[in-house]
Amino acid sequence: MSEINTYKYYVGGKFAESNSGNLIDIECPYEKTVIGRVQAISKEEADVAIAATKSAQKEWAELDLFKRADLLNKWADQLEIDAHDIAEIIMKEVGKTWNDAVKEVTRTAEFIRYTVQEYIHTNDSAMSGENYPGGSKNKIAIIKRIPLGTVLAISPFNYPVNLSVAKLAPALISGNAVVFKPATQGAISAVKIIESFDKVGFPANVLQLITGKGSDIGDYVSEHEGIDMISFTGGATTGRHLSSFSTMKPMVLELGGKDPAIVCEDADIDQAVTEIMSGAYSYSGQRCTAIKRVLVNEAVADELAAKLKVEVEALSVGMPIDNPVIVPLINKGSADYVDGLITDTIKDGATLLVGNKREDNLIYPTLFDHVTTDMRLAWEEPFGPVLPIIRVKSDEEAIKIANQSEYGLQASVFSRNFSRAVAIAGKIEAGSVQINGRTERGPDHFPFLGVKNSGMGVHGISKTIDAMTREKLLIINL
Ligand code: NAP
């Protein structure tokens, strides 16, 4: 039997073991073996990590921008060099397919390079020269954006590299220091990207990686007076909890969703089927922007349901190394939850078209027709491969059901009539509405946001930089 690796946390520019002596086993979601152990750091160690960012941040912010840019670009290069090593961990740790794991790393390297360019062009060029003349007063105000200080970056399990670096890179290029708390199931992937970071030669203490369960250290670090801003991606319950005590602390929350695909009777049904299939089922639906319900006009519901059924039956199911669409879910708790939703939906009288089969954490792709608004599946986020079809009589009814959700991340509208689609989109309560396309994050420089329980504030490269900086005025009295 091969020895199990123990991964260290990262503080003061070095990898370290926690004095707590506590380690957390990380189990592969599909092989059910322990693939490594991460440190459960103590609150005192979190204190030390946060305190050390303070002077490091000031020096980092004063460092020539092109030196900061150069280091970040080198990190991007290093991630590409280490891509296979990192992808292997992503696959084993969060059960993402091999191809998607590799893509996640290369997309992340591109993200860093874009972020660097964006910052240089918007914050260090003529475009950044905002000023306010003082009118009848003999004054002029020159506006500069400055970093907030120490950013706490908390990321979820499902994109352990991309959604982490989507916080780290904008924070660093704009002169902040970072305390990075990854999802525990995702913490080895986090160590791997910080190993790449470490090879490049950033100054010590500008980025600290702290590992440990959110339930143990999450509240402590989030409330910590040394944290100047929180960038969080994860579930709505955790996000709401964090926002309940974030007094006077800027915070951006990217949370869950129940994204609807609204299909009008004049839609190109084949196109809608293609988009719904990749929107709903890729990575077994473990995407915040997965299509999680279909609201279809009853005039075309039979055709849409029949075509979706054929496609769902044909979905590949298996282990991540073979690159299927459907892979085992992240853990037993998630699989139990999705299983329970399926059982209740059958009990409640919906028509099961495909699925309702489970092997351990592997939930086979499941499709329901005739789901109604009194069923849990109409409202809850499964984070698994189960899709409800809800039949509606009109656009108004589709909009009403879409907006009754507690969530408002994204939505899709399928119609050949552009004016009609735009009119529906205008009435949907969501951060973004896709016309004739699946719900998805990206390209990464697009603004990305959710309303209601789907989030607060805006992400997307330039918007994240804005959220992690603030205006400072220099007022010259003439
Ligand atoms: P989660 O359980 O809410 O965890 C997210 C992060 O919060 C993890 O790092 C977790 O650490 C940490 N955490 C837990 N309790 C905490 C506390 N009291 N204080 C501070 N941090 C705490 O979410 P998940 O299961 O990883 O991710 C799935 C959810 O994220 C879904 O709802 C999905 O829709 C959403 N998501 C949203 C977006 C978006 O952009 N809108 C993107 C991806 C995912 P531990 O792992 O140690 O508990």
PDB file of N, CA and C in Angstrom, residues 40-99:
ATOM      1  N   ALA A  40      -5.303  20.875   9.902  1.00  0.00           N
ATOM      2  CA  ALA A  40      -6.407  21.639  10.507  1.00  0.00           C
ATOM      3  C   ALA A  40      -5.743  22.663  11.422  1.00  0.00           C
ATOM      4  N   ILE A  41      -5.548  23.863  10.909  1.00  0.00           N
ATOM      5  CA  ILE A  41      -4.752  24.823  11.692  1.00  0.00           C
ATOM      6  C   ILE A  41      -5.575  25.379  12.860  1.00  0.00           C
ATOM      7  N   SER A  42      -4.873  25.903  13.831  1.00  0.00           N
ATOM      8  CA  SER A  42      -5.552  26.436  15.020  1.00  0.00           C
ATOM      9  C   SER A  42      -5.893  27.918  14.794  1.00  0.00           C
ATOM     10  N   LYS A  43      -6.726  28.443  15.676  1.00  0.00           N
ATOM     11  CA  LYS A  43      -7.074  29.870  15.592  1.00  0.00           C
ATOM     12  C   LYS A  43      -5.822  30.733  15.806  1.00  0.00           C
ATOM     13  N   GLU A  44      -4.939  30.282  16.685  1.00  0.00           N
ATOM     14  CA  GLU A  44      -3.706  31.059  16.939  1.00  0.00           C
ATOM     15  C   GLU A  44      -2.862  31.108  15.660  1.00  0.00           C
ATOM     16  N   GLU A  45      -2.820  29.994  14.931  1.00  0.00           N
ATOM     17  CA  GLU A  45      -2.044  29.990  13.680  1.00  0.00           C
ATOM     18  C   GLU A  45      -2.710  30.887  12.630  1.00  0.00           C
ATOM     19  N   ALA A  46      -4.046  30.948  12.670  1.00  0.00           N
ATOM     20  CA  ALA A  46      -4.740  31.868  11.755  1.00  0.00           C
ATOM     21  C   ALA A  46      -4.380  33.308  12.117  1.00  0.00           C
ATOM     22  N   ASP A  47      -4.327  33.586  13.420  1.00  0.00           N
ATOM     23  CA  ASP A  47      -3.948  34.942  13.879  1.00  0.00           C
ATOM     24  C   ASP A  47      -2.581  35.338  13.323  1.00  0.00           C
ATOM     25  N   VAL A  48      -1.631  34.413  13.447  1.00  0.00           N
ATOM     26  CA  VAL A  48      -0.254  34.697  13.002  1.00  0.00           C
ATOM     27  C   VAL A  48      -0.252  34.955  11.491  1.00  0.00           C
ATOM     28  N   ALA A  49      -0.970  34.094  10.763  1.00  0.00           N
ATOM     29  CA  ALA A  49      -0.995  34.228   9.292  1.00  0.00           C
ATOM     30  C   ALA A  49      -1.594  35.572   8.885  1.00  0.00           C
ATOM     31  N   ILE A  50      -2.682  35.948   9.540  1.00  0.00           N
ATOM     32  CA  ILE A  50      -3.347  37.212   9.170  1.00  0.00           C
ATOM     33  C   ILE A  50      -2.458  38.403   9.550  1.00  0.00           C
ATOM     34  N   ALA A  51      -1.902  38.362  10.762  1.00  0.00           N
ATOM     35  CA  ALA A  51      -1.087  39.499  11.223  1.00  0.00           C
ATOM     36  C   ALA A  51       0.107  39.731  10.291  1.00  0.00           C
ATOM     37  N   ALA A  52       0.687  38.641   9.814  1.00  0.00           N
ATOM     38  CA  ALA A  52       1.889  38.780   8.981  1.00  0.00           C
ATOM     39  C   ALA A  52       1.593  39.403   7.620  1.00  0.00           C
ATOM     40  N   THR A  53       0.330  39.407   7.220  1.00  0.00           N
ATOM     41  CA  THR A  53       0.018  40.014   5.911  1.00  0.00           C
ATOM     42  C   THR A  53       0.123  41.538   5.980  1.00  0.00           C
ATOM     43  N   LYS A  54       0.037  42.097   7.185  1.00  0.00           N
ATOM     44  CA  LYS A  54      -0.139  43.551   7.279  1.00  0.00           C
ATOM     45  C   LYS A  54       1.027  44.354   6.699  1.00  0.00           C
ATOM     46  N   SER A  55       2.255  44.056   7.189  1.00  0.00           N
ATOM     47  CA  SER A  55       3.373  44.843   6.641  1.00  0.00           C
ATOM     48  C   SER A  55       3.709  44.359   5.231  1.00  0.00           C
ATOM     49  N   ALA A  56       3.499  43.038   4.984  1.00  0.00           N
ATOM     50  CA  ALA A  56       3.783  42.508   3.639  1.00  0.00           C
ATOM     51  C   ALA A  56       2.899  43.210   2.600  1.00  0.00           C
ATOM     52  N   GLN A  57       1.644  43.444   2.967  1.00  0.00           N
ATOM     53  CA  GLN A  57       0.712  44.069   2.003  1.00  0.00           C
ATOM     54  C   GLN A  57       1.184  45.471   1.633  1.00  0.00           C
ATOM     55  N   LYS A  58       1.646  46.207   2.606  1.00  0.00           N
ATOM     56  CA  LYS A  58       2.062  47.591   2.318  1.00  0.00           C
ATOM     57  C   LYS A  58       3.241  47.605   1.334  1.00  0.00           C
ATOM     58  N   GLU A  59       4.187  46.726   1.599  1.00  0.00           N
ATOM     59  CA  GLU A  59       5.357  46.670   0.694  1.00  0.00           C
ATOM     60  C   GLU A  59       4.954  46.168  -0.693  1.00  0.00           C
ATOM     61  N   TRP A  60       4.058  45.203  -0.698  1.00  0.00           N
ATOM     62  CA  TRP A  60       3.582  44.631  -1.972  1.00  0.00           C
ATOM     63  C   TRP A  60       2.879  45.698  -2.799  1.00  0.00           C
ATOM     64  N   ALA A  61       2.043  46.503  -2.143  1.00  0.00           N
ATOM     65  CA  ALA A  61       1.295  47.538  -2.871  1.00  0.00           C
ATOM     66  C   ALA A  61       2.250  48.608  -3.425  1.00  0.00           C
ATOM     67  N   GLU A  62       3.370  48.796  -2.730  1.00  0.00           N
ATOM     68  CA  GLU A  62       4.316  49.810  -3.194  1.00  0.00           C
ATOM     69  C   GLU A  62       5.289  49.284  -4.244  1.00  0.00           C
ATOM     70  N   LEU A  63       5.329  47.982  -4.385  1.00  0.00           N
ATOM     71  CA  LEU A  63       6.229  47.390  -5.384  1.00  0.00           C
ATOM     72  C   LEU A  63       5.803  47.854  -6.780  1.00  0.00           C
ATOM     73  N   ASP A  64       6.780  48.095  -7.623  1.00  0.00           N
ATOM     74  CA  ASP A  64       6.475  48.509  -8.986  1.00  0.00           C
ATOM     75  C   ASP A  64       5.436  47.571  -9.612  1.00  0.00           C
ATOM     76  N   LEU A  65       4.418  48.167 -10.218  1.00  0.00           N
ATOM     77  CA  LEU A  65       3.333  47.358 -10.778  1.00  0.00           C
ATOM     78  C   LEU A  65       3.858  46.293 -11.737  1.00  0.00           C
ATOM     79  N   PHE A  66       4.868  46.644 -12.527  1.00  0.00           N
ATOM     80  CA  PHE A  66       5.333  45.675 -13.523  1.00  0.00           C
ATOM     81  C   PHE A  66       6.077  44.505 -12.873  1.00  0.00           C
ATOM     82  N   LYS A  67       6.574  44.725 -11.665  1.00  0.00           N
ATOM     83  CA  LYS A  67       7.174  43.589 -10.929  1.00  0.00           C
ATOM     84  C   LYS A  67       6.057  42.677 -10.421  1.00  0.00           C
ATOM     85  N   ARG A  68       4.969  43.287  -9.913  1.00  0.00           N
ATOM     86  CA  ARG A  68       3.828  42.456  -9.481  1.00  0.00           C
ATOM     87  C   ARG A  68       3.282  41.677 -10.678  1.00  0.00           C
ATOM     88  N   ALA A  69       3.136  42.404 -11.802  1.00  0.00           N
ATOM     89  CA  ALA A  69       2.593  41.778 -13.017  1.00  0.00           C
ATOM     90  C   ALA A  69       3.475  40.622 -13.473  1.00  0.00           C
ATOM     91  N   ASP A  70       4.789  40.848 -13.413  1.00  0.00           N
ATOM     92  CA  ASP A  70       5.743  39.832 -13.859  1.00  0.00           C
ATOM     93  C   ASP A  70       5.616  38.559 -13.009  1.00  0.00           C
ATOM     94  N   LEU A  71       5.486  38.741 -11.700  1.00  0.00           N
ATOM     95  CA  LEU A  71       5.359  37.570 -10.819  1.00  0.00           C
ATOM     96  C   LEU A  71       4.060  36.807 -11.115  1.00  0.00           C
ATOM     97  N   LEU A  72       2.982  37.550 -11.301  1.00  0.00           N
ATOM     98  CA  LEU A  72       1.710  36.873 -11.595  1.00  0.00           C
ATOM     99  C   LEU A  72       1.773  36.135 -12.935  1.00  0.00           C
ATOM    100  N   ASN A  73       2.391  36.776 -13.924  1.00  0.00           N
ATOM    101  CA  ASN A  73       2.520  36.097 -15.228  1.00  0.00           C
ATOM    102  C   ASN A  73       3.381  34.839 -15.115  1.00  0.00           C
ATOM    103  N   LYS A  74       4.397  34.928 -14.284  1.00  0.00           N
ATOM    104  CA  LYS A  74       5.250  33.735 -14.084  1.00  0.00           C
ATOM    105  C   LYS A  74       4.456  32.625 -13.398  1.00  0.00           C
ATOM    106  N   TRP A  75       3.574  33.029 -12.482  1.00  0.00           N
ATOM    107  CA  TRP A  75       2.720  32.024 -11.813  1.00  0.00           C
ATOM    108  C   TRP A  75       1.827  31.334 -12.862  1.00  0.00           C
ATOM    109  N   ALA A  76       1.276  32.152 -13.778  1.00  0.00           N
ATOM    110  CA  ALA A  76       0.433  31.568 -14.846  1.00  0.00           C
ATOM    111  C   ALA A  76       1.246  30.546 -15.650  1.00  0.00           C
ATOM    112  N   ASP A  77       2.482  30.925 -15.989  1.00  0.00           N
ATOM    113  CA  ASP A  77       3.343  30.005 -16.757  1.00  0.00           C
ATOM    114  C   ASP A  77       3.590  28.725 -15.958  1.00  0.00           C
ATOM    115  N   GLN A  78       3.852  28.911 -14.661  1.00  0.00           N
ATOM    116  CA  GLN A  78       4.162  27.757 -13.818  1.00  0.00           C
ATOM    117  C   GLN A  78       2.951  26.819 -13.695  1.00  0.00           C
ATOM    118  N   LEU A  79       1.760  27.413 -13.612  1.00  0.00           N
ATOM    119  CA  LEU A  79       0.550  26.569 -13.541  1.00  0.00           C
ATOM    120  C   LEU A  79       0.439  25.704 -14.796  1.00  0.00           C
ATOM    121  N   GLU A  80       0.785  26.288 -15.928  1.00  0.00           N
ATOM    122  CA  GLU A  80       0.730  25.492 -17.171  1.00  0.00           C
ATOM    123  C   GLU A  80       1.772  24.383 -17.141  1.00  0.00           C
ATOM    124  N   ILE A  81       2.949  24.701 -16.629  1.00  0.00           N
ATOM    125  CA  ILE A  81       3.994  23.660 -16.530  1.00  0.00           C
ATOM    126  C   ILE A  81       3.516  22.528 -15.606  1.00  0.00           C
ATOM    127  N   ASP A  82       2.846  22.913 -14.516  1.00  0.00           N
ATOM    128  CA  ASP A  82       2.423  21.919 -13.508  1.00  0.00           C
ATOM    129  C   ASP A  82       1.022  21.364 -13.787  1.00  0.00           C
ATOM    130  N   ALA A  83       0.464  21.700 -14.946  1.00  0.00           N
ATOM    131  CA  ALA A  83      -0.969  21.439 -15.179  1.00  0.00           C
ATOM    132  C   ALA A  83      -1.368  19.982 -14.944  1.00  0.00           C
ATOM    133  N   HIS A  84      -0.563  19.039 -15.418  1.00  0.00           N
ATOM    134  CA  HIS A  84      -0.980  17.638 -15.299  1.00  0.00           C
ATOM    135  C   HIS A  84      -0.951  17.153 -13.852  1.00  0.00           C
ATOM    136  N   ASP A  85       0.054  17.618 -13.144  1.00  0.00           N
ATOM    137  CA  ASP A  85       0.181  17.274 -11.735  1.00  0.00           C
ATOM    138  C   ASP A  85      -1.037  17.802 -10.953  1.00  0.00           C
ATOM    139  N   ILE A  86      -1.402  19.058 -11.229  1.00  0.00           N
ATOM    140  CA  ILE A  86      -2.533  19.673 -10.520  1.00  0.00           C
ATOM    141  C   ILE A  86      -3.842  19.004 -10.951  1.00  0.00           C
ATOM    142  N   ALA A  87      -3.964  18.744 -12.262  1.00  0.00           N
ATOM    143  CA  ALA A  87      -5.209  18.156 -12.769  1.00  0.00           C
ATOM    144  C   ALA A  87      -5.458  16.779 -12.160  1.00  0.00           C
ATOM    145  N   GLU A  88      -4.391  16.059 -11.940  1.00  0.00           N
ATOM    146  CA  GLU A  88      -4.568  14.725 -11.350  1.00  0.00           C
ATOM    147  C   GLU A  88      -5.173  14.823  -9.949  1.00  0.00           C
ATOM    148  N   ILE A  89      -4.717  15.823  -9.209  1.00  0.00           N
ATOM    149  CA  ILE A  89      -5.285  16.026  -7.863  1.00  0.00           C
ATOM    150  C   ILE A  89      -6.737  16.504  -7.961  1.00  0.00           C
ATOM    151  N   ILE A  90      -7.016  17.442  -8.865  1.00  0.00           N
ATOM    152  CA  ILE A  90      -8.411  17.914  -9.006  1.00  0.00           C
ATOM    153  C   ILE A  90      -9.317  16.719  -9.269  1.00  0.00           C
ATOM    154  N   MET A  91      -8.878  15.870 -10.211  1.00  0.00           N
ATOM    155  CA  MET A  91      -9.698  14.706 -10.577  1.00  0.00           C
ATOM    156  C   MET A  91      -9.948  13.825  -9.354  1.00  0.00           C
ATOM    157  N   LYS A  92      -8.885  13.515  -8.638  1.00  0.00           N
ATOM    158  CA  LYS A  92      -9.031  12.580  -7.509  1.00  0.00           C
ATOM    159  C   LYS A  92      -9.743  13.216  -6.318  1.00  0.00           C
ATOM    160  N   GLU A  93      -9.590  14.520  -6.183  1.00  0.00           N
ATOM    161  CA  GLU A  93     -10.147  15.152  -4.986  1.00  0.00           C
ATOM    162  C   GLU A  93     -11.615  15.541  -5.143  1.00  0.00           C
ATOM    163  N   VAL A  94     -11.985  16.050  -6.315  1.00  0.00           N
ATOM    164  CA  VAL A  94     -13.384  16.503  -6.465  1.00  0.00           C
ATOM    165  C   VAL A  94     -14.116  15.741  -7.565  1.00  0.00           C
ATOM    166  N   GLY A  95     -13.466  14.708  -8.119  1.00  0.00           N
ATOM    167  CA  GLY A  95     -14.147  13.835  -9.067  1.00  0.00           C
ATOM    168  C   GLY A  95     -14.481  14.482 -10.400  1.00  0.00           C
ATOM    169  N   LYS A  96     -13.692  15.470 -10.791  1.00  0.00           N
ATOM    170  CA  LYS A  96     -13.918  16.102 -12.104  1.00  0.00           C
ATOM    171  C   LYS A  96     -13.250  15.251 -13.163  1.00  0.00           C
ATOM    172  N   THR A  97     -13.796  15.228 -14.376  1.00  0.00           N
ATOM    173  CA  THR A  97     -13.169  14.393 -15.404  1.00  0.00           C
ATOM    174  C   THR A  97     -11.761  14.915 -15.710  1.00  0.00           C
ATOM    175  N   TRP A  98     -10.953  14.023 -16.231  1.00  0.00           N
ATOM    176  CA  TRP A  98      -9.566  14.379 -16.531  1.00  0.00           C
ATOM    177  C   TRP A  98      -9.511  15.582 -17.477  1.00  0.00           C
ATOM    178  N   ASN A  99     -10.284  15.525 -18.556  1.00  0.00           N
ATOM    179  CA  ASN A  99     -10.240  16.620 -19.534  1.00  0.00           C
ATOM    180  C   ASN A  99     -10.645  17.950 -18.904  1.00  0.00           C
TER     181      ASN A  99
END
